Amino acid sequence: FKETDTHLALITEIWGKGSKKDLYKVTELLQMKGIELLFDIRKGKRGGGSGVAVCSENFSIERINLNIPKGIEVTIAKIKARSGEGKPIIVFAIYSSPKSKFKKELIEFVMMQIPKLKTKYPKASFILGGDRNSIPLDVFSNLYPGIHQINMKPTRLSLIHI
């Protein structure tokens, strides 16, 4: 985070299985000094998962607990600047495997939650990102008025600086 001046990262494909032992290993591996992390691993099956990490020096992070339907891989968090300046940011980190049977459900879930969270957090900005694999790009950018696609190129093995 410090080397690249990164303040927020959306993480996908954590590759946990959901057992307590595996959860501990993933937590230990992903906890680094100066980083606060929230993540969700796929239960009962290896692969997938999602997470949100922030530079703890500059931001606080809080999980937004929603009833997430089975098969949908998403971590939802509210981040705020520790300085108290600026608006809160609601972050959706999504993962949709290439052969997911839950693509429609994921899209519908996000589509339903954004308006609810905009009502609950009227001053918040929103970030939606992750690994959509075979879901067309325009599906997410057309979900809700005001959503704009920022990155237009694949990000495998590269960082996005915004």
Tab-separated table of N, CA and C in Angstrom, residues 3 8 13 19 34 39 44 49 61 63 69 74 87 90-91 96 116 121 124 128 134 145 148 150 158:
chain	number	residue	atom	x	y	z
A	3	GLU	N	4.125	1.590	-0.745
A	3	GLU	CA	5.002	1.687	-1.915
A	3	GLU	C	4.291	2.237	-3.135
A	8	LEU	N	-7.096	2.343	-1.183
A	8	LEU	CA	-8.235	1.429	-1.233
A	8	LEU	C	-7.923	0.325	-2.230
A	13	GLU	N	-10.995	-13.397	-5.537
A	13	GLU	CA	-10.355	-14.711	-5.584
A	13	GLU	C	-9.400	-14.925	-4.415
A	19	SER	N	-13.748	-23.046	6.205
A	19	SER	CA	-13.563	-23.692	7.506
A	19	SER	C	-12.906	-22.692	8.456
A	34	GLY	N	-0.803	-1.539	8.994
A	34	GLY	CA	-1.268	-0.349	8.294
A	34	GLY	C	-2.429	-0.583	7.341
A	39	PHE	N	-13.293	-9.173	4.505
A	39	PHE	CA	-13.398	-10.082	3.374
A	39	PHE	C	-14.422	-11.164	3.654
A	44	GLY	N	-17.535	-23.606	1.725
A	44	GLY	CA	-17.629	-24.984	1.312
A	44	GLY	C	-16.978	-25.336	-0.012
A	49	GLY	N	-14.422	-15.510	-3.569
A	49	GLY	CA	-14.322	-14.636	-2.419
A	49	GLY	C	-14.066	-13.197	-2.837
A	61	ILE	N	-12.839	1.623	8.142
A	61	ILE	CA	-13.700	0.760	7.329
A	61	ILE	C	-14.693	0.058	8.245
A	63	ARG	N	-18.029	-2.794	7.994
A	63	ARG	CA	-18.832	-3.705	7.175
A	63	ARG	C	-20.285	-3.234	7.162
A	69	PRO	N	-27.809	-13.113	-0.631
A	69	PRO	CA	-28.310	-14.432	-1.046
A	69	PRO	C	-27.189	-15.428	-1.325
A	74	VAL	N	-19.937	-11.015	-2.598
A	74	VAL	CA	-19.792	-9.565	-2.511
A	74	VAL	C	-19.432	-9.182	-1.084
A	87	LYS	N	-16.986	12.894	2.120
A	87	LYS	CA	-18.171	12.065	2.277
A	87	LYS	C	-17.760	10.619	2.538
A	90	ILE	N	-19.382	4.134	-0.028
A	90	ILE	CA	-19.895	2.776	0.062
A	90	ILE	C	-19.206	1.977	-1.045
A	91	VAL	N	-18.581	0.857	-0.668
A	91	VAL	CA	-17.795	0.060	-1.606
A	91	VAL	C	-18.409	-1.333	-1.745
A	96	SER	N	-17.634	-12.642	-9.612
A	96	SER	CA	-18.509	-13.518	-10.364
A	96	SER	C	-17.614	-14.458	-11.165
A	116	LYS	N	-31.309	1.533	-1.871
A	116	LYS	CA	-31.533	1.432	-0.423
A	116	LYS	C	-30.404	2.104	0.352
A	121	TYR	N	-27.594	6.359	3.357
A	121	TYR	CA	-26.391	7.193	3.398
A	121	TYR	C	-26.473	8.221	2.260
A	124	ALA	N	-23.263	9.773	0.731
A	124	ALA	CA	-22.193	8.849	0.344
A	124	ALA	C	-21.977	8.810	-1.166
A	128	LEU	N	-18.111	0.523	-7.106
A	128	LEU	CA	-18.456	-0.859	-7.414
A	128	LEU	C	-17.333	-1.411	-8.275
A	134	SER	N	-17.469	-12.884	-17.018
A	134	SER	CA	-18.266	-12.867	-18.253
A	134	SER	C	-19.516	-11.992	-18.188
A	145	PRO	N	-28.538	5.595	-12.305
A	145	PRO	CA	-28.072	6.898	-12.813
A	145	PRO	C	-26.895	7.420	-11.990
A	148	HIS	N	-20.583	5.585	-13.350
A	148	HIS	CA	-19.728	5.758	-14.517
A	148	HIS	C	-18.600	4.745	-14.477
A	150	ILE	N	-14.951	3.834	-14.866
A	150	ILE	CA	-13.705	4.596	-14.817
A	150	ILE	C	-12.605	3.868	-15.575
A	158	SER	N	-1.955	-5.834	-13.037
A	158	SER	CA	-1.607	-4.400	-13.077
A	158	SER	C	-2.454	-3.641	-12.056
